[in-house]
Tab-separated table of C-alpha atoms in Angstrom:
chain	number	residue	atom	x	y	z
U	1	GLN	CA	7.863	11.088	-0.243
U	2	THR	CA	9.637	8.036	-1.572
U	3	THR	CA	7.109	5.308	-1.279
U	4	THR	CA	7.651	1.918	0.211
U	5	GLY	CA	4.050	0.957	0.090
U	6	LEU	CA	1.364	1.981	-2.286
U	7	LEU	CA	1.548	5.434	-0.723
U	8	VAL	CA	1.542	8.481	-2.966
U	9	THR	CA	2.594	12.011	-2.160
U	10	MET	CA	0.264	14.792	-3.275
U	11	SER	CA	2.017	16.842	-5.951
U	12	GLU	CA	1.171	18.282	-9.302
U	13	ARG	CA	2.010	14.973	-10.828
U	14	VAL	CA	1.376	11.466	-9.666
U	15	VAL	CA	4.293	9.867	-7.948
U	16	LEU	CA	3.580	6.199	-7.691
U	17	ILE	CA	5.212	3.189	-6.244
U	18	VAL	CA	7.036	0.927	-8.640
U	19	PHE	CA	4.581	-1.917	-8.469
U	20	ALA	CA	4.865	-3.219	-4.946
U	21	LEU	CA	6.100	-3.049	-1.411
U	22	PHE	CA	9.741	-4.049	-1.530
U	23	LEU	CA	9.463	-6.305	1.437
U	24	PRO	CA	11.917	-8.442	3.145
U	25	ALA	CA	13.146	-11.791	4.293
U	26	ALA	CA	12.384	-12.842	7.824
U	27	SER	CA	15.680	-14.686	7.987
U	28	ALA	CA	17.575	-11.383	7.712
U	29	LEU	CA	15.529	-9.409	10.212
U	30	ALA	CA	12.418	-10.184	12.201
U	31	THR	CA	9.279	-8.697	10.765
U	32	PRO	CA	7.326	-6.391	13.073
U	33	HIS	CA	4.517	-7.836	15.153
U	34	ILE	CA	1.326	-6.174	13.941
U	35	GLN	CA	-1.625	-5.797	16.292
U	36	HIS	CA	-5.063	-5.023	14.897
U	37	TRP	CA	-8.428	-4.090	16.332
U	38	GLN	CA	-11.538	-2.079	15.577
U	39	ALA	CA	-11.899	1.094	17.600
U	40	GLN	CA	-15.193	1.975	19.249
U	41	SER	CA	-15.562	4.667	16.600
U	42	GLY	CA	-15.533	1.963	13.922
U	43	ALA	CA	-12.037	2.756	12.632
U	44	GLN	CA	-9.633	-0.092	11.881
U	45	VAL	CA	-6.368	0.191	13.843
U	46	TYR	CA	-2.964	-1.332	12.967
U	47	TYR	CA	-0.240	-0.954	15.564
U	48	VAL	CA	3.387	-1.943	16.092
U	49	GLU	CA	4.855	-1.368	19.543
U	50	ASN	CA	8.519	-0.343	19.621
U	51	HIS	CA	10.240	1.468	22.455
U	52	ASP	CA	13.725	1.665	20.923
U	53	LEU	CA	13.291	5.373	20.179
U	54	PRO	CA	11.249	7.983	22.072
U	55	MET	CA	9.171	8.613	18.941
U	56	LEU	CA	5.624	7.937	17.832
U	57	ASP	CA	4.377	7.910	14.225
U	58	VAL	CA	0.659	8.058	13.511
U	59	GLU	CA	-1.251	8.100	10.237
U	60	VAL	CA	-4.983	8.122	9.529
U	61	ASN	CA	-6.107	7.022	6.056
U	62	PHE	CA	-9.445	7.494	4.318
U	63	PRO	CA	-10.906	6.262	1.006
U	64	ALA	CA	-10.950	9.854	-0.224
U	65	GLY	CA	-8.526	9.991	-3.145
U	66	SER	CA	-9.010	11.468	-6.596
U	67	GLY	CA	-10.872	8.334	-7.672
U	68	PHE	CA	-13.843	9.686	-5.686
U	69	ASP	CA	-13.851	13.052	-7.469
U	70	PRO	CA	-16.920	14.095	-9.426
U	71	ALA	CA	-15.694	14.660	-12.996
U	72	GLU	CA	-17.201	18.141	-13.177
U	73	LYS	CA	-15.279	19.235	-10.084
U	74	SER	CA	-12.159	17.135	-10.400
U	75	GLY	CA	-9.671	18.275	-7.774
U	76	VAL	CA	-12.063	18.605	-4.854
U	77	ALA	CA	-10.639	15.480	-3.172
U	78	ALA	CA	-7.072	16.784	-3.329
U	79	MET	CA	-8.163	20.249	-2.228
U	80	THR	CA	-10.027	18.802	0.764
U	81	GLN	CA	-6.986	16.855	1.939
U	82	GLY	CA	-4.723	19.846	1.408
U	83	MET	CA	-7.016	22.237	3.283
U	84	LEU	CA	-7.300	20.134	6.438
U	85	SER	CA	-4.167	21.613	8.007
U	86	HIS	CA	-5.023	25.242	7.211
U	87	GLY	CA	-7.375	25.809	10.101
U	88	ALA	CA	-9.172	23.774	12.761
U	89	ASP	CA	-11.217	24.289	15.906
U	90	GLY	CA	-9.968	27.778	16.775
U	91	LEU	CA	-6.492	27.215	15.344
U	92	SER	CA	-5.309	29.197	12.327
U	93	GLU	CA	-2.756	27.772	9.919
U	94	ASP	CA	-0.115	29.938	11.624
U	95	ASP	CA	-1.144	28.631	15.034
U	96	ILE	CA	-0.830	25.051	13.821
U	97	SER	CA	2.606	25.620	12.312
U	98	ARG	CA	3.917	27.511	15.319
U	99	GLU	CA	2.654	25.063	17.923
U	100	LEU	CA	4.018	22.042	16.055
U	101	ALA	CA	7.385	23.774	15.636
U	102	ASP	CA	7.490	24.522	19.382
U	103	ILE	CA	7.309	20.815	20.219
U	104	GLY	CA	9.362	19.541	17.271
U	105	ALA	CA	6.474	17.581	15.755
U	106	GLN	CA	6.151	16.991	12.023
U	107	MET	CA	2.833	16.791	10.223
U	108	GLY	CA	2.485	15.347	6.746
U	109	GLY	CA	0.058	13.623	4.459
U	110	SER	CA	-0.318	11.586	1.317
U	111	PHE	CA	-2.790	11.481	-1.511
U	112	ASP	CA	-3.428	9.204	-4.481
U	113	PRO	CA	-6.388	7.968	-6.529
U	114	ASP	CA	-7.544	5.621	-3.739
U	115	ARG	CA	-6.822	7.379	-0.473
U	116	ALA	CA	-5.972	10.495	1.470
U	117	SER	CA	-4.132	10.606	4.768
U	118	ILE	CA	-2.812	12.870	7.507
U	119	SER	CA	0.273	11.809	9.485
U	120	MET	CA	2.120	13.021	12.563
U	121	ARG	CA	5.580	12.291	13.967
U	122	THR	CA	6.165	13.390	17.530
U	123	LEU	CA	8.324	12.742	20.552
U	124	SER	CA	6.635	10.231	22.828
U	125	ASN	CA	7.130	12.296	25.977
U	126	PRO	CA	3.557	13.009	27.184
U	127	SER	CA	3.907	16.781	27.068
U	128	GLU	CA	4.974	16.844	23.403
U	129	ARG	CA	2.939	13.835	22.318
U	130	ASP	CA	-0.339	15.014	23.817
U	131	LYS	CA	-0.068	18.471	22.294
U	132	ALA	CA	0.759	17.057	18.858
U	133	LEU	CA	-2.115	14.573	18.982
U	134	ASN	CA	-4.557	17.256	20.158
U	135	ILE	CA	-3.675	19.309	17.096
U	136	MET	CA	-3.976	16.275	14.819
U	137	ALA	CA	-7.355	15.393	16.327
U	138	SER	CA	-8.626	18.925	15.709
U	139	ILE	CA	-7.394	18.916	12.115
U	140	LEU	CA	-9.033	15.573	11.377
U	141	GLN	CA	-12.309	16.129	13.193
U	142	HIS	CA	-12.923	19.884	13.223
U	143	PRO	CA	-11.406	21.471	10.109
U	144	THR	CA	-12.651	24.959	9.241
U	145	PHE	CA	-11.651	25.234	5.550
U	146	PRO	CA	-11.167	29.037	5.651
U	147	GLU	CA	-12.570	30.759	2.566
U	148	LYS	CA	-9.648	33.161	2.261
U	149	ILE	CA	-7.134	30.323	2.254
U	150	LEU	CA	-9.210	28.328	-0.220
U	151	VAL	CA	-9.050	31.228	-2.686
U	152	ARG	CA	-5.266	31.366	-2.252
U	153	GLN	CA	-4.823	27.626	-2.668
U	154	LYS	CA	-6.951	27.556	-5.803
U	155	GLU	CA	-4.905	30.363	-7.341
U	156	ARG	CA	-1.668	28.527	-6.588
U	157	LEU	CA	-2.962	25.249	-7.945
U	158	ILE	CA	-4.298	26.789	-11.145
U	159	ALA	CA	-0.942	28.487	-11.716
U	160	ALA	CA	0.838	25.160	-11.200
U	161	LEU	CA	-1.553	23.375	-13.565
U	162	LYS	CA	-0.966	26.013	-16.233
U	163	GLU	CA	2.773	25.525	-15.898
U	164	ALA	CA	2.332	21.743	-16.099
U	165	GLU	CA	0.587	22.166	-19.440
U	166	THR	CA	3.945	23.233	-20.890
U	167	GLU	CA	5.972	20.341	-19.439
U	168	PRO	CA	6.382	17.221	-21.617
U	169	GLU	CA	6.313	14.789	-18.718
U	170	ALA	CA	3.055	16.213	-17.336
U	171	ILE	CA	1.501	16.326	-20.804
U	172	ALA	CA	2.416	12.671	-21.350
U	173	GLU	CA	1.025	11.550	-17.991
U	174	LYS	CA	-2.275	13.330	-18.576
U	175	ALA	CA	-2.715	11.900	-22.078
U	176	PHE	CA	-1.675	8.436	-20.893
U	177	GLY	CA	-4.231	8.446	-18.080
U	178	LYS	CA	-7.015	9.262	-20.529
U	179	ALA	CA	-5.808	6.707	-23.071
U	180	VAL	CA	-5.682	3.897	-20.513
U	181	PHE	CA	-8.694	4.676	-18.320
U	182	GLY	CA	-10.950	6.804	-20.510
U	183	ASP	CA	-13.777	8.277	-18.408
U	184	HIS	CA	-13.020	6.116	-15.371
U	185	PRO	CA	-12.032	8.140	-12.261
U	186	TYR	CA	-8.484	6.751	-12.457
U	187	GLY	CA	-8.139	8.747	-15.664
U	188	LEU	CA	-8.708	12.040	-13.824
U	189	GLN	CA	-5.785	14.274	-12.957
U	190	LEU	CA	-4.742	13.891	-9.334
U	191	SER	CA	-5.088	17.597	-8.570
U	192	GLY	CA	-7.843	18.362	-11.048
U	193	GLU	CA	-8.052	20.442	-14.211
U	194	ILE	CA	-7.805	24.204	-14.597
U	195	SER	CA	-11.462	24.313	-15.642
U	196	THR	CA	-12.678	22.177	-12.734
U	197	VAL	CA	-10.528	23.604	-9.929
U	198	GLY	CA	-11.936	27.036	-10.644
U	199	LYS	CA	-15.448	25.710	-9.923
U	200	ILE	CA	-14.633	24.311	-6.477
U	201	ARG	CA	-16.419	26.092	-3.628
U	202	ARG	CA	-16.028	25.829	0.105
U	203	SER	CA	-19.365	24.012	0.264
U	204	ASP	CA	-17.989	21.356	-2.108
U	205	ILE	CA	-15.057	20.751	0.208
U	206	GLU	CA	-17.237	20.596	3.303
U	207	SER	CA	-19.563	18.139	1.582
U	208	PHE	CA	-16.693	15.939	0.393
U	209	TYR	CA	-15.211	15.937	3.901
U	210	ARG	CA	-18.493	14.991	5.590
U	211	THR	CA	-19.122	12.245	3.056
U	212	HIS	CA	-15.688	10.619	2.775
U	213	TYR	CA	-13.823	11.288	6.037
U	214	SER	CA	-15.815	8.899	8.208
U	215	ALA	CA	-14.652	6.832	11.149
U	216	LYS	CA	-16.195	3.640	9.767
U	217	ASN	CA	-13.905	3.843	6.721
U	218	ALA	CA	-10.806	5.169	8.511
U	219	VAL	CA	-7.593	3.166	8.893
U	220	VAL	CA	-5.328	4.243	11.751
U	221	ALA	CA	-1.659	3.196	11.704
U	222	LEU	CA	0.496	3.629	14.819
U	223	MET	CA	4.182	2.811	15.093
U	224	GLY	CA	6.592	3.374	17.939
U	225	ASP	CA	6.841	4.294	21.593
U	226	ALA	CA	3.321	3.753	22.914
U	227	THR	CA	1.793	1.003	25.013
U	228	PRO	CA	-1.207	-0.936	23.721
U	229	ALA	CA	-3.462	0.977	26.101
U	230	GLN	CA	-2.076	4.290	24.868
U	231	ALA	CA	-2.482	3.208	21.256
U	232	ARG	CA	-6.132	2.371	21.845
U	233	ALA	CA	-6.749	5.740	23.475
U	234	ILE	CA	-4.983	7.573	20.633
U	235	ALA	CA	-7.044	5.800	17.967
U	236	GLU	CA	-10.267	6.798	19.741
U	237	GLN	CA	-9.063	10.370	20.231
U	238	LEU	CA	-8.362	10.783	16.526
U	239	THR	CA	-11.553	9.195	15.187
U	240	ALA	CA	-14.386	9.412	17.746
U	241	GLN	CA	-15.723	12.708	16.369
U	242	LEU	CA	-15.241	12.089	12.658
U	243	PRO	CA	-18.301	12.506	10.410
U	244	GLU	CA	-20.726	9.635	10.022
U	245	GLY	CA	-20.040	9.585	6.298
U	246	GLY	CA	-22.283	7.644	3.990
U	247	ALA	CA	-20.432	7.301	0.710
U	248	SER	CA	-19.210	3.965	-0.568
U	249	ASP	CA	-15.516	3.293	-0.091
U	250	LYS	CA	-15.433	1.403	-3.399
U	251	ILE	CA	-14.203	2.815	-6.696
U	252	PRO	CA	-16.071	1.661	-9.846
U	253	PRO	CA	-14.574	-1.261	-11.782
U	254	VAL	CA	-11.977	-0.413	-14.422
U	255	PRO	CA	-12.793	-1.404	-18.020
U	256	MET	CA	-9.973	-3.867	-18.695
U	257	ARG	CA	-10.089	-4.042	-22.482
U	258	ILE	CA	-8.724	-1.091	-24.401
U	259	ARG	CA	-7.986	-0.687	-28.089
U	260	ALA	CA	-4.432	-0.169	-29.253
U	261	SER	CA	-3.758	3.531	-29.781
U	262	GLU	CA	-0.856	5.864	-30.434
U	263	GLN	CA	-0.805	9.608	-29.832
U	264	ARG	CA	2.049	11.767	-31.079
U	265	ILE	CA	1.913	15.163	-29.404
U	266	PRO	CA	4.246	17.929	-30.644
U	267	HIS	CA	6.562	19.634	-28.155
U	268	PRO	CA	9.812	21.616	-28.526
U	269	ALA	CA	11.648	19.437	-25.996
U	270	SER	CA	14.880	17.906	-27.268
U	271	GLN	CA	13.736	14.425	-26.287
U	272	ALA	CA	10.591	12.427	-26.892
U	273	HIS	CA	8.771	11.317	-23.745
U	274	ILE	CA	7.190	7.902	-24.287
U	275	LEU	CA	4.620	6.048	-22.161
U	276	ILE	CA	3.137	2.666	-23.104
U	277	GLY	CA	0.600	0.632	-21.160
U	278	ALA	CA	-2.873	-0.592	-20.275
U	279	PRO	CA	-4.946	-1.444	-17.190
U	280	GLY	CA	-3.025	-3.908	-15.044
U	281	ILE	CA	-3.955	-5.441	-11.686
U	282	SER	CA	-5.524	-4.563	-8.360
U	283	ARG	CA	-3.698	-4.702	-5.038
U	284	THR	CA	-5.288	-8.046	-4.133
U	285	ASP	CA	-4.937	-9.726	-7.525
U	286	PRO	CA	-3.980	-13.429	-7.282
U	287	ASP	CA	-1.179	-12.831	-9.809
U	288	TYR	CA	0.343	-10.065	-7.688
U	289	PHE	CA	3.514	-11.849	-6.534
U	290	THR	CA	4.118	-13.532	-9.857
U	291	LEU	CA	3.864	-10.260	-11.760
U	292	TYR	CA	5.935	-8.440	-9.168
U	293	VAL	CA	8.849	-10.829	-9.664
U	294	GLY	CA	8.367	-10.984	-13.428
U	295	ASN	CA	8.256	-7.224	-13.777
U	296	TYR	CA	11.488	-6.894	-11.821
U	297	ILE	CA	13.102	-8.897	-14.622
U	298	LEU	CA	11.312	-7.068	-17.431
U	299	GLY	CA	11.819	-3.455	-16.411
U	300	GLY	CA	11.642	-2.955	-12.658
U	301	GLY	CA	15.151	-4.063	-11.767
U	302	GLY	CA	17.092	-1.066	-13.025
U	303	PHE	CA	20.315	-1.929	-14.812
U	304	VAL	CA	19.675	-5.674	-14.614
U	305	SER	CA	16.307	-5.528	-16.382
U	306	ARG	CA	15.612	-6.739	-19.913
U	307	LEU	CA	14.387	-3.365	-21.141
U	308	MET	CA	17.426	-1.536	-19.794
U	309	ASN	CA	19.735	-4.059	-21.392
U	310	GLU	CA	18.072	-3.892	-24.813
U	311	VAL	CA	17.375	-0.157	-24.995
U	312	ARG	CA	20.291	1.384	-23.126
U	313	GLU	CA	23.128	-1.085	-22.803
U	314	LYS	CA	23.030	-2.570	-26.295
U	315	ARG	CA	21.866	0.439	-28.298
U	316	GLY	CA	22.279	3.590	-26.202
U	317	LEU	CA	18.779	4.804	-27.070
U	318	ALA	CA	17.831	6.056	-23.594
U	319	TYR	CA	19.440	6.864	-20.283
U	320	SER	CA	16.679	5.039	-18.439
U	321	VAL	CA	13.739	2.800	-19.305
U	322	TYR	CA	11.408	1.143	-16.823
U	323	SER	CA	8.214	-0.837	-16.424
U	324	TYR	CA	5.906	-1.236	-13.470
U	325	PHE	CA	2.447	-2.228	-12.351
U	326	ILE	CA	0.529	0.217	-10.162
U	327	PRO	CA	-1.812	-1.991	-8.110
U	328	MET	CA	-4.709	-0.012	-6.664
U	329	GLN	CA	-8.143	-0.834	-5.220
U	330	GLN	CA	-9.153	-1.388	-8.845
U	331	PRO	CA	-6.565	-2.328	-11.478
U	332	GLY	CA	-4.104	0.508	-11.939
U	333	ALA	CA	-1.863	0.912	-14.940
U	334	PHE	CA	0.818	-1.347	-16.317
U	335	GLN	CA	3.275	1.183	-17.676
U	336	ILE	CA	6.522	1.310	-19.624
U	337	GLY	CA	8.312	4.647	-19.823
U	338	LEU	CA	11.429	6.153	-21.372
U	339	GLN	CA	12.874	9.288	-22.935
U	340	THR	CA	14.909	9.268	-26.112
U	341	LYS	CA	16.198	11.659	-28.751
U	342	LYS	CA	13.446	12.603	-31.173
U	343	GLU	CA	15.232	11.032	-34.102
U	344	ASN	CA	15.441	7.721	-32.183
U	345	THR	CA	11.748	7.576	-31.301
U	346	ASP	CA	10.637	4.901	-33.756
U	347	GLN	CA	13.685	2.717	-33.205
U	348	ALA	CA	13.281	2.864	-29.429
U	349	LEU	CA	9.575	2.071	-29.702
U	350	ALA	CA	10.293	-0.929	-31.897
U	351	ILE	CA	12.865	-2.306	-29.440
U	352	VAL	CA	10.577	-1.829	-26.427
U	353	ARG	CA	7.675	-3.501	-28.168
U	354	SER	CA	9.718	-6.450	-29.416
U	355	THR	CA	11.306	-6.941	-25.976
U	356	LEU	CA	7.892	-6.969	-24.332
U	357	ARG	CA	6.488	-9.407	-26.877
U	358	LYS	CA	9.382	-11.807	-26.400
U	359	PHE	CA	9.080	-11.617	-22.628
U	360	ILE	CA	5.346	-12.341	-22.749
U	361	ALA	CA	5.875	-15.226	-25.155
U	362	ASP	CA	8.861	-16.884	-23.486
U	363	GLY	CA	9.058	-15.539	-19.941
U	364	PRO	CA	12.379	-15.046	-18.142
U	365	THR	CA	15.313	-17.431	-18.068
U	366	ALA	CA	15.997	-19.496	-14.979
U	367	LYS	CA	19.116	-17.407	-14.364
U	368	GLU	CA	17.162	-14.156	-14.511
U	369	LEU	CA	14.559	-15.529	-12.124
U	370	LYS	CA	17.127	-16.631	-9.553
U	371	ALA	CA	18.875	-13.244	-9.662
U	372	ALA	CA	15.567	-11.435	-9.214
U	373	LYS	CA	14.570	-13.553	-6.225
U	374	ASP	CA	17.978	-13.115	-4.605
U	375	HIS	CA	17.743	-9.343	-4.920
U	376	ILE	CA	14.155	-9.033	-3.678
U	377	ILE	CA	14.670	-11.318	-0.695
U	378	GLY	CA	18.121	-9.933	0.121
U	379	GLY	CA	16.777	-6.378	0.211
U	380	PHE	CA	14.740	-6.995	3.351
U	381	PRO	CA	16.687	-5.043	5.986
U	382	LEU	CA	16.523	-1.800	4.004
U	383	ARG	CA	12.748	-2.033	3.681
U	384	ILE	CA	11.840	-2.014	7.373
U	385	ASP	CA	14.762	-0.042	8.774
U	386	SER	CA	12.741	2.925	10.048
U	387	ASN	CA	9.540	3.623	11.913
U	388	GLY	CA	8.299	5.661	8.962
U	389	LYS	CA	8.644	2.760	6.536
U	390	ILE	CA	6.845	0.373	8.855
U	391	LEU	CA	4.086	2.950	9.293
U	392	GLY	CA	3.661	2.976	5.519
U	393	TYR	CA	3.316	-0.801	5.452
U	394	LEU	CA	0.718	-0.699	8.224
U	395	SER	CA	-1.354	1.775	6.212
U	396	VAL	CA	-1.172	-0.327	3.048
U	397	ILE	CA	-1.994	-3.569	4.866
U	398	GLY	CA	-4.934	-1.955	6.614
U	399	PHE	CA	-6.320	0.017	3.706
U	400	TYR	CA	-6.199	-2.862	1.222
U	401	HIS	CA	-7.304	-5.509	3.734
U	402	LEU	CA	-4.133	-7.553	3.396
U	403	PRO	CA	-3.443	-10.299	5.962
U	404	LEU	CA	-1.554	-9.396	9.134
U	405	THR	CA	1.011	-12.012	8.093
U	406	TYR	CA	1.677	-10.207	4.816
U	407	LEU	CA	5.252	-9.247	5.711
U	408	ASP	CA	6.005	-12.702	7.074
U	409	ASP	CA	4.591	-14.416	3.996
U	410	PHE	CA	6.065	-12.158	1.338
U	411	THR	CA	9.459	-13.725	0.728
U	412	GLY	CA	8.035	-17.224	0.826
U	413	LYS	CA	5.600	-16.351	-1.919
U	414	VAL	CA	8.344	-14.673	-3.938
U	415	SER	CA	10.580	-17.704	-3.620
U	416	LYS	CA	7.884	-20.009	-5.026
U	417	VAL	CA	7.375	-18.104	-8.291
U	418	THR	CA	8.363	-20.101	-11.377
U	419	VAL	CA	9.279	-19.219	-14.962
U	420	ALA	CA	6.115	-20.910	-16.218
U	421	GLU	CA	3.942	-18.924	-13.795
U	422	ILE	CA	5.481	-15.613	-14.894
U	423	ARG	CA	4.948	-16.447	-18.555
U	424	ALA	CA	1.336	-17.467	-17.943
U	425	ALA	CA	0.563	-14.435	-15.765
U	426	PHE	CA	1.958	-11.954	-18.292
U	427	LYS	CA	-0.011	-13.605	-21.066
U	428	ARG	CA	-3.174	-13.215	-18.990
U	429	ARG	CA	-2.538	-9.637	-17.914
U	430	VAL	CA	-0.644	-7.869	-20.716
U	431	ASN	CA	-1.839	-7.948	-24.314
U	432	PRO	CA	0.870	-6.430	-26.544
U	433	ASP	CA	-1.758	-5.793	-29.217
U	434	ALA	CA	-3.954	-3.687	-26.912
U	435	LEU	CA	-1.634	-1.054	-25.447
U	436	ALA	CA	-1.942	2.726	-25.379
U	437	THR	CA	1.152	4.640	-26.526
U	438	VAL	CA	1.734	8.345	-25.896
U	439	ILE	CA	4.707	10.213	-27.378
U	440	VAL	CA	5.261	13.850	-26.406
U	441	GLY	CA	7.906	15.558	-28.502
U	442	ALA	CA	7.575	13.191	-31.432
U	443	PRO	CA	9.620	13.761	-34.597
U	444	GLU	CA	8.307	16.797	-36.442
U	445	GLU	CA	7.291	14.939	-39.557
U	446	LYS	CA	4.949	12.715	-37.492
U	447	ALA	CA	3.832	15.197	-34.851
U	448	GLY	CA	0.085	15.346	-34.428
U	449	SER	CA	-0.622	12.013	-36.097
U	450	ALA	CA	-2.543	9.277	-34.363
U	451	LYS	CA	-3.013	5.601	-34.957
């Protein structure tokens, strides 16, 4: 799924949002009116009523991402989320698929280091809606985790992880996570390791589910054709019989200071895959908006960014180069990434590092800042132009305890950012002398070396 909030699709590699919600200007289009309450079950509910289309989107989020994995059985969180839809309360996986297909409903989910979710899109006609929500309620509250299917899923995942071990991008991401986060849970692979996945048992999944999928920590997002009374009933239906839970919903603090390091990992790929970064900021960091705007100028703005101009436009060293912050419950990574011909590795690294240093020292120009603000604010209509996108925002706002006025306030906060604030925030948050660098497919004469 292409993310518009800090929502991450479960895959063999982490697909993460480029720093922030790209949110919009109220002057271009009215922001949705968000209603919020606590269900009797204890779940937090975020709801936008819209009867323009006969559709209802629902998502239930839990603090049950890979950041809650035990290191010795890394992958159990992802496996639990993935197994939910493979059997529930008398329904086999085939029954679930067939019955959803009969009513045209679509079930999905997302998974990242912080959270796991199950979502449903259905027609709002009572006959289709009620059947879809009954299935969703069973999946969430009465999963069976069939042993036979678990064996199959483990075999598939292990095969995929073995294949990933040959791919330069996956190798780089794994090494980068360890270099930036060390033994912290954010350094674990999203889907686990070959050695740990093989150890996962059905009892591990049942225990993780009972501990982390609780109503008191659930966030329910509803968007579309439902009345407030219906929305309240739906939230209770989906959460009233969830486990009591008991685990903390907090991930341990991230060690913020890392030593500069460089890993050069040999690979036969024609290009070197380069990642550079360090721990960045959390989702509620006071520098969030300042860094969001500043990073758009540095490397988040595509062809108008500093890095793209210096590395690609002026020197032709890479097709693409980017930077982003990944704000999570705890500080996620600040990351710069690019691919370049092996023989250009050291030149490209030097340009990226010098560009970053200059940006941290001087900040952006006034012209760059105005262009960035114009683009961010002007992009509003495309960011809330579907029920699915708004649903994603509701989940992010609820899960990270952001204010209900977040969408209304966003462009105003962006518009107030100054050059001096960007320079100061980058100096506080990014130390160019304490970054981890990973190069997969380094030049042969330097392959295997480390600094």
